[in-house]
GROMACS .gro file of C-alpha atoms in nm:
model
  305
    1MET     CA    1   5.460   4.646   9.187
    2ARG     CA    2   5.100   4.762   9.240
    3LYS     CA    3   4.836   4.507   9.127
    4VAL     CA    4   4.593   4.634   8.859
    5THR     CA    5   4.228   4.513   8.894
    6SER     CA    6   4.030   4.461   8.573
    7LEU     CA    7   3.725   4.691   8.536
    8LEU     CA    8   3.544   4.470   8.283
    9PRO     CA    9   3.342   4.254   8.531
   10ALA     CA   10   3.229   4.565   8.723
   11LEU     CA   11   3.129   4.738   8.400
   12ALA     CA   12   2.921   4.436   8.292
   13ALA     CA   13   2.741   4.429   8.627
   14LEU     CA   14   2.665   4.800   8.599
   15LEU     CA   15   2.515   4.749   8.251
   16LEU     CA   16   2.295   4.467   8.377
   17LEU     CA   17   2.160   4.669   8.669
   18THR     CA   18   2.089   4.968   8.448
   19ALA     CA   19   1.893   4.762   8.195
   20CYS     CA   20   1.677   4.587   8.457
   21GLY     CA   21   1.489   4.900   8.564
   22SER     CA   22   1.379   4.967   8.921
   23GLU     CA   23   1.093   4.878   9.154
   24GLN     CA   24   0.869   5.137   9.323
   25ALA     CA   25   0.789   4.945   9.635
   26GLY     CA   26   0.519   5.094   9.853
   27THR     CA   27   0.370   5.307   9.577
   28PRO     CA   28  -0.008   5.234   9.556
   29GLY     CA   29  -0.086   5.029   9.249
   30ALA     CA   30   0.253   5.087   9.082
   31ALA     CA   31   0.535   4.860   8.966
   32THR     CA   32   0.803   4.835   8.701
   33SER     CA   33   0.930   4.484   8.769
   34ALA     CA   34   0.821   4.169   8.591
   35SER     CA   35   0.836   3.989   8.928
   36GLY     CA   36   0.570   4.215   9.082
   37THR     CA   37   0.570   4.483   9.348
   38ALA     CA   38   0.367   4.473   9.667
   39ALA     CA   39   0.095   4.740   9.676
   40THR     CA   40  -0.030   4.931   9.978
   41THR     CA   41  -0.354   5.059   9.823
   42PRO     CA   42  -0.637   5.069  10.081
   43PRO     CA   43  -0.939   4.842  10.015
   44VAL     CA   44  -1.236   4.966   9.813
   45ASP     CA   45  -1.557   4.800   9.936
   46GLY     CA   46  -1.360   4.497  10.045
   47VAL     CA   47  -1.142   4.474   9.731
   48ARG     CA   48  -0.767   4.535   9.763
   49ILE     CA   49  -0.484   4.516   9.511
   50THR     CA   50  -0.200   4.322   9.672
   51SER     CA   51   0.065   4.343   9.399
   52VAL     CA   52   0.115   4.478   9.050
   53THR     CA   53   0.333   4.339   8.773
   54ILE     CA   54   0.450   4.567   8.490
   55PRO     CA   55   0.730   4.409   8.283
   56SER     CA   56   1.041   4.602   8.199
   57ALA     CA   57   1.317   4.513   7.955
   58THR     CA   58   1.468   4.175   8.049
   59PRO     CA   59   1.845   4.181   7.986
   60THR     CA   60   2.017   3.877   7.837
   61PRO     CA   61   2.398   3.862   7.803
   62ASN     CA   62   2.530   3.851   7.450
   63SER     CA   63   2.802   3.610   7.345
   64ASP     CA   64   3.074   3.857   7.440
   65GLY     CA   65   2.955   3.841   7.803
   66PHE     CA   66   2.947   4.218   7.855
   67SER     CA   67   2.668   4.385   7.651
   68VAL     CA   68   2.292   4.323   7.699
   69HIS     CA   69   1.972   4.338   7.496
   70ALA     CA   70   1.602   4.343   7.588
   71ASP     CA   71   1.388   4.033   7.529
   72SER     CA   72   1.048   4.113   7.373
   73LEU     CA   73   0.718   4.024   7.541
   74PRO     CA   74   0.492   3.752   7.396
   75THR     CA   75   0.286   3.875   7.100
   76GLY     CA   76  -0.066   3.985   7.197
   77ASP     CA   77  -0.001   4.029   7.568
   78SER     CA   78   0.115   4.340   7.752
   79GLY     CA   79   0.223   4.128   8.048
   80ILE     CA   80   0.062   4.381   8.286
   81SER     CA   81  -0.139   4.228   8.569
   82ALA     CA   82  -0.247   4.283   8.929
   83ALA     CA   83  -0.314   4.037   9.207
   84TYR     CA   84  -0.613   4.124   9.423
   85GLU     CA   85  -0.819   3.992   9.710
   86VAL     CA   86  -1.188   4.025   9.795
   87THR     CA   87  -1.299   4.013  10.160
   88ASN     CA   88  -1.667   3.986  10.253
   89ASN     CA   89  -1.725   4.154  10.586
   90GLY     CA   90  -2.102   4.111  10.560
   91THR     CA   91  -2.338   3.846  10.691
   92GLU     CA   92  -2.443   3.678  10.365
   93ALA     CA   93  -2.268   3.542  10.058
   94LEU     CA   94  -2.207   3.812   9.795
   95THR     CA   95  -2.110   3.821   9.429
   96TYR     CA   96  -1.869   4.103   9.341
   97THR     CA   97  -1.818   4.274   9.006
   98ILE     CA   98  -1.501   4.484   9.000
   99LEU     CA   99  -1.384   4.739   8.744
  100PHE     CA  100  -1.005   4.774   8.734
  101ASP     CA  101  -0.841   5.072   8.561
  102PHE     CA  102  -0.487   5.053   8.417
  103THR     CA  103  -0.349   5.407   8.422
  104THR     CA  104  -0.046   5.626   8.364
  105ASP     CA  105   0.131   5.815   8.640
  106THR     CA  106  -0.103   6.110   8.577
  107GLY     CA  107  -0.416   5.895   8.611
  108GLU     CA  108  -0.506   5.869   8.242
  109VAL     CA  109  -0.684   5.538   8.181
  110MET     CA  110  -0.518   5.327   7.912
  111GLY     CA  111  -0.744   5.024   7.957
  112ASN     CA  112  -0.977   4.852   8.199
  113SER     CA  113  -1.113   4.512   8.285
  114HIS     CA  114  -1.416   4.371   8.467
  115GLU     CA  115  -1.376   4.077   8.702
  116THR     CA  116  -1.663   3.887   8.868
  117VAL     CA  117  -1.599   3.695   9.189
  118ARG     CA  118  -1.897   3.478   9.276
  119SER     CA  119  -2.039   3.361   9.607
  120VAL     CA  120  -1.785   3.504   9.851
  121GLY     CA  121  -1.903   3.375  10.188
  122PRO     CA  122  -1.933   3.598  10.496
  123GLY     CA  123  -1.599   3.648  10.667
  124THR     CA  124  -1.402   3.488  10.385
  125THR     CA  125  -1.143   3.617  10.138
  126GLU     CA  126  -1.105   3.515   9.773
  127ARG     CA  127  -0.800   3.595   9.560
  128GLY     CA  128  -0.749   3.642   9.189
  129THR     CA  129  -0.545   3.809   8.916
  130VAL     CA  130  -0.663   4.063   8.659
  131ARG     CA  131  -0.469   4.106   8.333
  132LEU     CA  132  -0.472   4.397   8.091
  133GLY     CA  133  -0.410   4.197   7.774
  134VAL     CA  134  -0.319   4.404   7.468
  135LEU     CA  135  -0.247   4.777   7.494
  136ALA     CA  136  -0.392   4.993   7.216
  137PRO     CA  137  -0.138   5.115   6.959
  138GLY     CA  138   0.017   5.443   7.070
  139ALA     CA  139  -0.101   5.409   7.430
  140SER     CA  140   0.109   5.576   7.699
  141PRO     CA  141   0.299   5.350   7.942
  142VAL     CA  142   0.085   5.197   8.216
  143THR     CA  143   0.238   5.239   8.560
  144ARG     CA  144  -0.056   5.186   8.796
  145VAL     CA  145  -0.361   4.965   8.849
  146LYS     CA  146  -0.652   5.076   9.064
  147VAL     CA  147  -0.994   4.955   9.176
  148SER     CA  148  -1.228   5.193   8.997
  149ARG     CA  149  -1.570   5.057   9.100
  150VAL     CA  150  -1.712   4.771   9.303
  151THR     CA  151  -2.067   4.639   9.292
  152LYS     CA  152  -2.182   4.354   9.513
  153VAL     CA  153  -2.516   4.176   9.528
  154PRO     CA  154  -2.651   3.884   9.729
  155ALA     CA  155  -2.516   3.570   9.563
  156VAL     CA  156  -2.867   3.421   9.533
  157GLU     CA  157  -2.978   3.728   9.331
  158ALA     CA  158  -2.670   3.766   9.108
  159PRO     CA  159  -2.712   3.731   8.730
  160PRO     CA  160  -2.597   3.385   8.619
  161ALA     CA  161  -2.256   3.323   8.473
  162SER     CA  162  -2.230   3.281   8.098
  163GLY     CA  163  -2.368   2.941   7.999
  164GLU     CA  164  -2.517   2.878   8.345
  165CYS     CA  165  -2.889   2.803   8.391
  166PRO     CA  166  -3.031   2.895   8.736
  167PRO     CA  167  -3.260   2.653   8.922
  168SER     CA  168  -3.557   2.867   8.810
  169GLY     CA  169  -3.480   2.775   8.447
  170ILE     CA  170  -3.484   3.147   8.358
  171ARG     CA  171  -3.165   3.340   8.277
  172LEU     CA  172  -3.200   3.720   8.312
  173THR     CA  173  -2.915   3.956   8.219
  174THR     CA  174  -2.854   4.313   8.101
  175ASP     CA  175  -2.649   4.449   7.814
  176ASP     CA  176  -2.398   4.734   7.817
  177GLY     CA  177  -2.664   4.985   7.713
  178ASP     CA  178  -2.658   5.275   7.471
  179ALA     CA  179  -2.627   5.650   7.529
  180ALA     CA  180  -2.682   5.940   7.292
  181MET     CA  181  -2.749   6.310   7.361
  182GLY     CA  182  -2.843   6.243   7.723
  183LEU     CA  183  -3.077   5.952   7.639
  184ARG     CA  184  -2.993   5.621   7.805
  185VAL     CA  185  -3.126   5.275   7.717
  186VAL     CA  186  -3.034   4.942   7.880
  187GLY     CA  187  -3.172   4.612   7.755
  188LEU     CA  188  -3.310   4.337   7.980
  189HIS     CA  189  -3.266   3.994   7.825
  190LEU     CA  190  -3.453   3.685   7.940
  191GLU     CA  191  -3.392   3.330   7.818
  192ASN     CA  192  -3.587   3.017   7.901
  193CYS     CA  193  -3.294   2.782   7.962
  194GLY     CA  194  -3.511   2.527   8.141
  195LYS     CA  195  -3.718   2.240   8.003
  196ARG     CA  196  -4.068   2.380   8.061
  197ASP     CA  197  -4.258   2.654   7.880
  198TYR     CA  198  -4.244   2.993   8.050
  199SER     CA  199  -4.530   3.246   8.026
  200LEU     CA  200  -4.497   3.625   8.033
  201ASP     CA  201  -4.766   3.890   8.013
  202GLY     CA  202  -4.673   4.252   8.072
  203TYR     CA  203  -4.376   4.434   8.218
  204PRO     CA  204  -4.090   4.331   8.447
  205LEU     CA  205  -4.128   4.440   8.809
  206LEU     CA  206  -3.853   4.673   8.930
  207GLU     CA  207  -3.709   4.784   9.263
  208LEU     CA  208  -3.455   5.067   9.256
  209LEU     CA  209  -3.183   5.024   9.519
  210ASP     CA  210  -2.903   5.242   9.657
  211GLU     CA  211  -2.544   5.139   9.742
  212ASP     CA  212  -2.668   4.967  10.059
  213LEU     CA  213  -2.934   4.777   9.861
  214SER     CA  214  -3.206   4.984  10.029
  215PRO     CA  215  -3.507   5.109   9.826
  216ILE     CA  216  -3.476   5.449   9.656
  217GLN     CA  217  -3.782   5.669   9.686
  218GLY     CA  218  -3.905   5.951   9.463
  219VAL     CA  219  -3.851   5.793   9.120
  220ARG     CA  220  -4.157   5.724   8.904
  221ILE     CA  221  -4.145   5.400   8.703
  222VAL     CA  222  -4.366   5.428   8.394
  223HIS     CA  223  -4.485   5.161   8.151
  224GLY     CA  224  -4.395   5.258   7.797
  225SER     CA  225  -4.183   5.556   7.700
  226GLY     CA  226  -4.353   5.800   7.937
  227GLY     CA  227  -4.277   6.075   7.688
  228ILE     CA  228  -3.903   6.035   7.738
  229SER     CA  229  -3.842   5.954   7.371
  230THR     CA  230  -4.044   5.831   7.073
  231GLY     CA  231  -3.957   5.575   6.809
  232THR     CA  232  -3.780   5.348   7.056
  233GLY     CA  233  -4.033   5.063   7.064
  234PHE     CA  234  -4.114   5.131   7.430
  235ASP     CA  235  -4.476   5.220   7.348
  236GLU     CA  236  -4.556   4.883   7.191
  237PRO     CA  237  -4.839   4.727   7.394
  238ALA     CA  238  -4.782   4.429   7.620
  239ARG     CA  239  -4.885   4.093   7.473
  240PRO     CA  240  -4.892   3.745   7.629
  241LEU     CA  241  -4.583   3.540   7.546
  242VAL     CA  242  -4.502   3.174   7.590
  243LEU     CA  243  -4.132   3.096   7.571
  244LYS     CA  244  -4.036   2.741   7.488
  245SER     CA  245  -3.701   2.605   7.597
  246GLY     CA  246  -3.422   2.808   7.436
  247GLU     CA  247  -3.646   3.101   7.338
  248ARG     CA  248  -3.583   3.458   7.450
  249ALA     CA  249  -3.768   3.778   7.540
  250LEU     CA  250  -3.653   4.139   7.552
  251SER     CA  251  -3.746   4.434   7.773
  252GLY     CA  252  -3.553   4.749   7.857
  253LEU     CA  253  -3.504   5.057   8.071
  254MET     CA  254  -3.491   5.412   7.934
  255TRP     CA  255  -3.419   5.746   8.098
  256ARG     CA  256  -3.255   6.084   8.052
  257ASN     CA  257  -2.975   6.212   8.272
  258THR     CA  258  -3.086   6.576   8.257
  259THR     CA  259  -2.981   6.774   8.564
  260GLU     CA  260  -3.165   7.091   8.658
  261SER     CA  261  -3.272   7.216   9.001
  262GLY     CA  262  -3.267   6.969   9.289
  263ALA     CA  263  -3.046   6.676   9.381
  264ALA     CA  264  -2.944   6.432   9.110
  265VAL     CA  265  -3.039   6.068   9.167
  266ASP     CA  266  -2.808   5.777   9.086
  267VAL     CA  267  -2.934   5.419   9.105
  268PRO     CA  268  -2.652   5.162   9.117
  269TYR     CA  269  -2.878   4.855   9.152
  270VAL     CA  270  -3.211   4.740   9.011
  271ARG     CA  271  -3.385   4.430   9.148
  272VAL     CA  272  -3.582   4.273   8.861
  273ARG     CA  273  -3.858   4.011   8.863
  274PRO     CA  274  -3.967   3.893   8.518
  275GLU     CA  275  -4.321   3.860   8.655
  276ARG     CA  276  -4.498   3.869   8.989
  277GLY     CA  277  -4.380   3.589   9.216
  278ALA     CA  278  -4.065   3.513   9.015
  279ASP     CA  279  -3.723   3.489   9.175
  280PRO     CA  280  -3.551   3.831   9.178
  281VAL     CA  281  -3.228   3.909   8.994
  282THR     CA  282  -3.029   4.219   9.099
  283VAL     CA  283  -2.852   4.389   8.809
  284THR     CA  284  -2.613   4.685   8.815
  285PRO     CA  285  -2.696   4.926   8.528
  286HIS     CA  286  -2.592   5.238   8.729
  287LEU     CA  287  -2.883   5.461   8.630
  288ASP     CA  288  -2.778   5.828   8.627
  289LEU     CA  289  -3.131   5.969   8.639
  290GLY     CA  290  -3.023   6.328   8.702
  291THR     CA  291  -3.317   6.528   8.839
  292THR     CA  292  -3.576   6.380   8.601
  293GLY     CA  293  -3.728   6.146   8.861
  294LYS     CA  294  -3.855   5.912   8.587
  295LEU     CA  295  -3.761   5.569   8.453
  296ALA     CA  296  -3.939   5.403   8.159
  297VAL     CA  297  -3.975   5.025   8.124
  298ARG     CA  298  -4.064   4.836   7.809
  299ALA     CA  299  -4.304   4.541   7.792
  300TRP     CA  300  -4.162   4.196   7.731
  301SER     CA  301  -4.152   4.113   7.362
  302ARG     CA  302  -3.981   3.873   7.129
  303PRO     CA  303  -3.650   4.001   6.990
  304SER     CA  304  -3.666   4.117   6.629
  305GLN     CA  305  -3.510   3.871   6.389
   0.00000   0.00000   0.00000
């Protein structure tokens, strides 16, 4: 008599494989496996994504041993992440700020995240992981992670980390800025985090730098609004200030991104000194000056209460 083989174990295995999804190995910045898929994306300014993790349904056998169901992800976490590495091929220690985009197959950005990697020495590689966190309600499925933008400054000129006080005792940072109808404003924030009083009288000193940290020529830096816009507080006169420990001062940059005839000018880096002789801090406001050729700077003042 011919032996009959049961089809139930094979059917259960087929169900498990179908529910687990598939991996897209070798696809730049793409994965559908919770265990991660190696990425072959080329480096962007020394930053390379090495693997991407995008969870799929995780099957768990039911009590009957044959059907499966999907386990849910932890509340408040998409589970989407990417491992990356930063390699400094330069000759001095650099601090990197990286913008990662989490996108669909068509390139639509569903979320992004900034990562700062500090003091990467020359010839060395640092590794880290960036996580998306929570996806917005109704967002399309994320299938890719890419390096959208990289800025890097000499480590000795990088803005301090949150809560860190530099040896100078002066913490200088920028905010995210504001934009409306082509008008751009970015705030410069200075805090005396040291123990001694700190005196200011006038305007911060600025150097505009290109992607290679070389000076950009042809842009006029004006004290006050320079006619760019009124009612912004930029035309308030400079007054002497003495900041005691823990006190703050505010300045700012203002410009329009109007583009007419001629080549548009973009300024990725600005080297700032709070006053003459002070240690420089290089910030990355990415000034899209268009063809205006003008940047306004506001005098140091105390923040309004």
